[in-house]
Short mmCIF file of C-alpha atoms in Angstrom, two decimals:
data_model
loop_
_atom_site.label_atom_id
_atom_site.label_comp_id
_atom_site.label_asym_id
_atom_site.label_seq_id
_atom_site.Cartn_x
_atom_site.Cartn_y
_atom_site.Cartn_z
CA UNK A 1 13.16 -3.57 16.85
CA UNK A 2 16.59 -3.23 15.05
CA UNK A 3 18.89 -4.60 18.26
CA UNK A 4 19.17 -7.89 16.63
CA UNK A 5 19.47 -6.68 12.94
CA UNK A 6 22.51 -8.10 11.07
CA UNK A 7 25.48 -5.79 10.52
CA UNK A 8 26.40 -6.71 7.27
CA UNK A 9 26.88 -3.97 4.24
CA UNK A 10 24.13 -5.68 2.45
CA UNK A 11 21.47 -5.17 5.43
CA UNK A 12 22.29 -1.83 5.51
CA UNK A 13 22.06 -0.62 1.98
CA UNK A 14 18.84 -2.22 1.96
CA UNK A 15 17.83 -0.27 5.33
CA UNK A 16 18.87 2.57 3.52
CA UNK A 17 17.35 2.23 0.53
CA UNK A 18 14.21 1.22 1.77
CA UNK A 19 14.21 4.89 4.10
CA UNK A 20 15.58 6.49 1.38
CA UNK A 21 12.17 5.55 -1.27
CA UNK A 22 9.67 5.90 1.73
CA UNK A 23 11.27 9.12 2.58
CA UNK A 24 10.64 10.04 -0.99
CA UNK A 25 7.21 9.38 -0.97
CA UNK A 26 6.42 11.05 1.81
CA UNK A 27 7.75 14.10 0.96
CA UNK A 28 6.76 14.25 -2.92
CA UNK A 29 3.03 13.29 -1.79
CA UNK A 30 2.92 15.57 0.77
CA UNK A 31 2.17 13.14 3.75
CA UNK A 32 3.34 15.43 6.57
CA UNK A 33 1.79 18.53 7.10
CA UNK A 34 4.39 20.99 8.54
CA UNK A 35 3.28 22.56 11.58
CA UNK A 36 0.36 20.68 12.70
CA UNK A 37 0.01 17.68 15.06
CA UNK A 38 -0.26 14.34 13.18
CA UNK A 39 -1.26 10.51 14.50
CA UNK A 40 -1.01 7.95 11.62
CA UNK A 41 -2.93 4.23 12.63
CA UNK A 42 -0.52 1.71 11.16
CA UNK A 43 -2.42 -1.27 9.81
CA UNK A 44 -0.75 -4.58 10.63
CA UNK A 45 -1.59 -7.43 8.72
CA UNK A 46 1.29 -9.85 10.13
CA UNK A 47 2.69 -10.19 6.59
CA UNK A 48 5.96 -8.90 5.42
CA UNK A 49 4.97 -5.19 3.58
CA UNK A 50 3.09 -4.01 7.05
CA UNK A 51 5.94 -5.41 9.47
CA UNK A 52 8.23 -3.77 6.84
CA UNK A 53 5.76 -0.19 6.79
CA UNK A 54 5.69 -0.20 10.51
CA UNK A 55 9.42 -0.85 10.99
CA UNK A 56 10.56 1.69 8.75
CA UNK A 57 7.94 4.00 10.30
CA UNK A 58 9.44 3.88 13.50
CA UNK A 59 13.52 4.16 12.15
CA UNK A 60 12.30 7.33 10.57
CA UNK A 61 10.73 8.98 13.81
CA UNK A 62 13.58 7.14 16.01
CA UNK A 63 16.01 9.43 13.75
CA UNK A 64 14.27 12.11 14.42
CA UNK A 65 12.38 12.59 10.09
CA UNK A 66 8.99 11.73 10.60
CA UNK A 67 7.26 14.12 13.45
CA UNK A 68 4.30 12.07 13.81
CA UNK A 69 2.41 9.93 16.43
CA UNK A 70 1.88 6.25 15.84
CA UNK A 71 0.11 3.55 16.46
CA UNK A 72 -0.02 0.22 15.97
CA UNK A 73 -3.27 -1.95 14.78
CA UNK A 74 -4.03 -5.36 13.75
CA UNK A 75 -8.11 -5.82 13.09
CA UNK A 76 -8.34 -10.27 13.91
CA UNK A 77 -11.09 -10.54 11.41
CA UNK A 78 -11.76 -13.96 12.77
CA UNK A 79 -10.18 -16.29 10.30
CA UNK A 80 -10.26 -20.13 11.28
CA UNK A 81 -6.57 -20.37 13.08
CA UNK A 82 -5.57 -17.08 12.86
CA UNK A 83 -2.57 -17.48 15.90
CA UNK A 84 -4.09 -14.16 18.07
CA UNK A 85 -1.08 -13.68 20.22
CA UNK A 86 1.98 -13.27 17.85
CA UNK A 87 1.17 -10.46 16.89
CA UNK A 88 0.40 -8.58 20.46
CA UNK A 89 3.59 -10.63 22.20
CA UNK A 90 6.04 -8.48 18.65
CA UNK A 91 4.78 -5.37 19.29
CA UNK A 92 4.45 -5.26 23.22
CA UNK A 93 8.03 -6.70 23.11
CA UNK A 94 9.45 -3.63 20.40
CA UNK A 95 7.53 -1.09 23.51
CA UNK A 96 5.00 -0.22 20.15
CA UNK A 97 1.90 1.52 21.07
CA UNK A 98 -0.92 -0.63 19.59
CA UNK A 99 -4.43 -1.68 19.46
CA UNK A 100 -5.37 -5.28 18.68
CA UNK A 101 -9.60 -5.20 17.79
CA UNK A 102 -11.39 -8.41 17.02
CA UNK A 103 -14.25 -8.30 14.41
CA UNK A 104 -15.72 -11.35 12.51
CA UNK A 105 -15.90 -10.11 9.76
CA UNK A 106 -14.75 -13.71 7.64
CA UNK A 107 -18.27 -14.73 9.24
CA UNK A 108 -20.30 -12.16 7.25
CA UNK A 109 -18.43 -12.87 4.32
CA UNK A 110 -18.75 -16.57 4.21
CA UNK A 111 -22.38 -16.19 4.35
CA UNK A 112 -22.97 -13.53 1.60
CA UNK A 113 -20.31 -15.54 -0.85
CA UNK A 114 -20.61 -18.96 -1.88
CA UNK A 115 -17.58 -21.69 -1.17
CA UNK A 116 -16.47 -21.13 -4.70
CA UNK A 117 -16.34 -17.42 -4.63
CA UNK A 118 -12.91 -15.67 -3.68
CA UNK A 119 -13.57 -13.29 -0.24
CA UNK A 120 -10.72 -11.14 -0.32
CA UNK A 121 -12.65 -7.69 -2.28
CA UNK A 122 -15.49 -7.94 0.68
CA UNK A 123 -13.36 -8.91 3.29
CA UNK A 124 -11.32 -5.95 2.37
CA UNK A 125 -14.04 -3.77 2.19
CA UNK A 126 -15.40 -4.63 5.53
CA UNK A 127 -11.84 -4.36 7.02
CA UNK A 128 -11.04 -1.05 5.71
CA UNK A 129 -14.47 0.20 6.77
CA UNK A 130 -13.25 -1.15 10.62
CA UNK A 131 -10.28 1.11 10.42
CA UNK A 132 -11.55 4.44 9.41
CA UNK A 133 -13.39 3.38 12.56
CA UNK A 134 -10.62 2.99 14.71
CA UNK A 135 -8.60 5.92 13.15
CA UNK A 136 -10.94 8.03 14.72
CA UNK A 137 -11.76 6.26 17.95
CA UNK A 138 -8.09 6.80 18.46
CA UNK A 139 -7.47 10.33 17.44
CA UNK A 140 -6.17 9.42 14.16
CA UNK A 141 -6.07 11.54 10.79
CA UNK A 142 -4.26 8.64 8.20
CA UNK A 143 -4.61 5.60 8.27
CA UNK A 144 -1.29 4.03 6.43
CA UNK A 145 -0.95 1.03 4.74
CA UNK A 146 1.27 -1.06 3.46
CA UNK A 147 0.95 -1.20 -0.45
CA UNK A 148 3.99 -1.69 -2.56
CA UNK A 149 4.64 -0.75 -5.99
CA UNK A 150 3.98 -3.99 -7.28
CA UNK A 151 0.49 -3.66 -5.33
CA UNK A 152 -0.04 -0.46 -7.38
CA UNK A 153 1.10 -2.03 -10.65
CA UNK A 154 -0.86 -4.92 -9.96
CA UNK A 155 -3.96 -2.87 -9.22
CA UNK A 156 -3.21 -1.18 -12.34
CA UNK A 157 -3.42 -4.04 -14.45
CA UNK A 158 -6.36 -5.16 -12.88
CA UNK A 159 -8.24 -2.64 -13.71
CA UNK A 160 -7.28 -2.10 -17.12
CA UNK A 161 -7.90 -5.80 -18.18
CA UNK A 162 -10.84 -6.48 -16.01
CA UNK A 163 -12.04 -2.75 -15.29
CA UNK A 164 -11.72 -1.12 -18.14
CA UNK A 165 -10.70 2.41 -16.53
CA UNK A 166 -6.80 3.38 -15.87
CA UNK A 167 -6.74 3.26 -11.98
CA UNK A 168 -4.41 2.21 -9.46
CA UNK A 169 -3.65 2.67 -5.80
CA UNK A 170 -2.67 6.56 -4.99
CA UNK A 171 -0.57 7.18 -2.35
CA UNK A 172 -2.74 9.32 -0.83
CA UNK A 173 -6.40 9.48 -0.55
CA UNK A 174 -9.02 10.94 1.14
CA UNK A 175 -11.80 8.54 2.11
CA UNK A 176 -15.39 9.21 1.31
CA UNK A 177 -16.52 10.41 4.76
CA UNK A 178 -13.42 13.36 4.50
CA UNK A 179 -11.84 12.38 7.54
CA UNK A 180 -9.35 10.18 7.19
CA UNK A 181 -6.64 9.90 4.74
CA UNK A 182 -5.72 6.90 3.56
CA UNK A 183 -1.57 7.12 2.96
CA UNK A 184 1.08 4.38 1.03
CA UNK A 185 5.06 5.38 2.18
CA UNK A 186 5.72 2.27 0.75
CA UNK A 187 4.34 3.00 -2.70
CA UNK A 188 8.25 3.38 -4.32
CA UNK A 189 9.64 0.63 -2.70
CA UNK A 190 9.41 -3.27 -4.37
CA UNK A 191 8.40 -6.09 -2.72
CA UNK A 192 11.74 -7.85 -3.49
CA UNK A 193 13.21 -5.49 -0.94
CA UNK A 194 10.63 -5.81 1.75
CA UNK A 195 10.86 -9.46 1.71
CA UNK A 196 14.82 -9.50 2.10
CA UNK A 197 14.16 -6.77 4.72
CA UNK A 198 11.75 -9.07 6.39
CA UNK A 199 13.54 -12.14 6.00
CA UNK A 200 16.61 -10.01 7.88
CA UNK A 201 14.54 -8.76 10.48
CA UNK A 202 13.21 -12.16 11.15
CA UNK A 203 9.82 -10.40 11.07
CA UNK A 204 6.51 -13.30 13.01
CA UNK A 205 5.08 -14.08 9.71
CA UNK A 206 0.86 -14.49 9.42
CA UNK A 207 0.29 -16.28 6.49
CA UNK A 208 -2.73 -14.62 4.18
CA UNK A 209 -4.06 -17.81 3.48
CA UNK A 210 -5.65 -18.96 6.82
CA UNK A 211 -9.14 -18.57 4.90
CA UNK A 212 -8.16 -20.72 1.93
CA UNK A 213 -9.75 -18.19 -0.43
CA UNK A 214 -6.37 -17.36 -1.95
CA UNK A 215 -6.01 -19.41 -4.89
CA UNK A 216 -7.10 -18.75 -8.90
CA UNK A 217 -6.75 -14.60 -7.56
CA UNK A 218 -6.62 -12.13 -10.51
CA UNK A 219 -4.18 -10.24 -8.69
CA UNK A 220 -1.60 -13.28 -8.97
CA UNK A 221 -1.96 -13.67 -12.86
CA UNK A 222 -1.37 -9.91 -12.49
CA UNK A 223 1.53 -10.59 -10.58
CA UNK A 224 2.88 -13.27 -12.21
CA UNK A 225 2.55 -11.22 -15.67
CA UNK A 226 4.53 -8.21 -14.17
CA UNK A 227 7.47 -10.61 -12.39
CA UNK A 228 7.92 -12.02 -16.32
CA UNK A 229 7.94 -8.60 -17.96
CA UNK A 230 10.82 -7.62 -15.15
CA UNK A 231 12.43 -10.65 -16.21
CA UNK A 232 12.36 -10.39 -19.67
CA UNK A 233 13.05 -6.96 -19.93
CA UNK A 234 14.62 -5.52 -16.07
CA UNK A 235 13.36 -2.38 -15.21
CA UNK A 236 10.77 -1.94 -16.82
CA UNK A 237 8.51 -1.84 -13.25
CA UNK A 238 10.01 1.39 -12.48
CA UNK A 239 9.63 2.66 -16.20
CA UNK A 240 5.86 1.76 -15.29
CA UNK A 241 5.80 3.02 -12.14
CA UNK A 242 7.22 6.40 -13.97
CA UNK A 243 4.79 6.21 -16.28
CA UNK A 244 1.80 6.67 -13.39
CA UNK A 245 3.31 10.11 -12.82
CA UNK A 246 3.88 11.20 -16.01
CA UNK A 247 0.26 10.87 -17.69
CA UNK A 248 -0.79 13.27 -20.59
CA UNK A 249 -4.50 13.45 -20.95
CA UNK A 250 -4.34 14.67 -24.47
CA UNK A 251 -3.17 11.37 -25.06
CA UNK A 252 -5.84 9.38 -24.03
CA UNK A 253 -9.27 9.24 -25.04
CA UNK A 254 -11.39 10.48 -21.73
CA UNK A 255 -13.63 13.08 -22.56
CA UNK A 256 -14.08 14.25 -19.25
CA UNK A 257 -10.99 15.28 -18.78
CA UNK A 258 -9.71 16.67 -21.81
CA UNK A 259 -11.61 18.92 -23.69
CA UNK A 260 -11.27 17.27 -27.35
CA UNK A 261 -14.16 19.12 -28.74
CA UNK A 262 -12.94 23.11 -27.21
CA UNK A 263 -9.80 21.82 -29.51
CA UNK A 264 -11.31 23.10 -32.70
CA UNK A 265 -11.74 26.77 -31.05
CA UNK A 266 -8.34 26.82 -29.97
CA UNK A 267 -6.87 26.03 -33.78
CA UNK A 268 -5.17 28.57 -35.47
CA UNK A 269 -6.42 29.56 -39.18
CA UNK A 270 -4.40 28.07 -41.56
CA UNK A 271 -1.99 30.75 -43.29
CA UNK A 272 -1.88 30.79 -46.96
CA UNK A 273 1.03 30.04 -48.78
CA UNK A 274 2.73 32.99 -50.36
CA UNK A 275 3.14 32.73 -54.02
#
């Protein structure tokens, strides 16, 4: 996959930058269990962050960091034009073990959502629900995906201005069922760097807008809020970022996990001021 790459400084540092955060979150969330046999499913979209997850995937095992088993899979969820064989011809050319399932799932969704509505929480939901599948058809205990930390920030937002609840995307969850974990090695690295990285690799493209259900999306106002904070003020993504692993309960105003009320048994009588 990286025969053709360039060989200019620039690539490089970016390679190893890119291997350097994924590395990082790997090892500070605990990804890789020492000592036990591991098969991560590799969700391939066709767009730049899961080309860029799967490539960097593969440098890390090729270099001998990343003892795991993986494999390949794109779920065609039967979008009108979605081009079926780019993405079997890229990774049967790279020698990438792979699966390739079909499921129409855009077919369900047009017909519970009206032409007006936006698909992509159902469609989601029905694809993700496809992959724990396949995770353990194929002997799989993560499935890993390729979120970004503007993803996470994004998520973030959304669910503080439309949610009401401080939530984002963790890089690693267990899913409901207990089976699978659901892992993010790209949750440190920004999707400025994935799309140079992708634009040098000369990565097949799939657009995500085959469906035309793309425009008006929360997630873009997000996005476009969070791009003019960075300008405005650069850096501040990883100060947020930061922030997401630095929280202090005490200093919020959830109940549940804070016990605001026990506070008054834990205060100290006030002393009495000699005379």
């Amino acid at each position: 996959m990286f025969r053709d790459v360039p060989s200019t400084v620039s690539f490089n540092k970016l390679r190893k930058r890119l291997l350097r955060h994924v590395r990082q979150a790997i090892d500070e969330f605990g990804m890789v269990r020492s000592g036990e046999s591991q098969r991560w499913l590799v969700a391939l979209s066709g767009g730049k962050d899961s080309y860029g997850l799967l490539a960097l995937l593969l440098d890390l095992k090729w270099r001998g960091l990343l003892p795991v088993d993986l494999i390949a899979c794109n779920l065609d969820q039967g979008q009108p034009n979605f081009p079926k064989h780019i993405l079997p011809e890229f990774l049967e050319r790279n020698g990438v073990a792979h699966r390739i399932e079909y499921q129409d799932t855009y077919s369900i969704v047009t017909e519970k959502l009206s032409e007006n509505s936006t698909y992509c929480s159902l469609c989601s939901r029905l694809r993700r629900g496809h992959l724990y599948r396949i995770a353990r058809e194929e002997g799989c205990n993560a499935l890993v995906l390729g979120h970004h930390c503007e993803d996470i920030l994004e998520t973030f937002f959304m669910n503080l201005f439309h949610g009401g609840r401080l939530a984002a995307m963790p890089p690693k969850l267990l899913n409901d069922e207990g089976d699978v974990l659901v892992l993010r090695p790209l949750a440190y690295s920004a999707e400025d760097d994935l799309q140079k990285f992708a634009d040098a690799m000369e990565f097949p493209i799939i657009p995500c807008d085959l469906c035309g259900s793309q425009d008006g999306l929360q997630r873009n106002a997000m996005k476009a809020m969070i791009a003019d904070i960075e300008q405005r003020m650069p850096g501040r993504k990883d100060t947020m970022i930061r922030a997401l692993a630095n929280v202090r309960p005490s200093h919020l105003l959830d109940r549940n996990i804070f016990d605001f009320l026990g506070l008054d048994q834990q205060a100290k009588p006030p002393v009495k001021a000699a005379k």
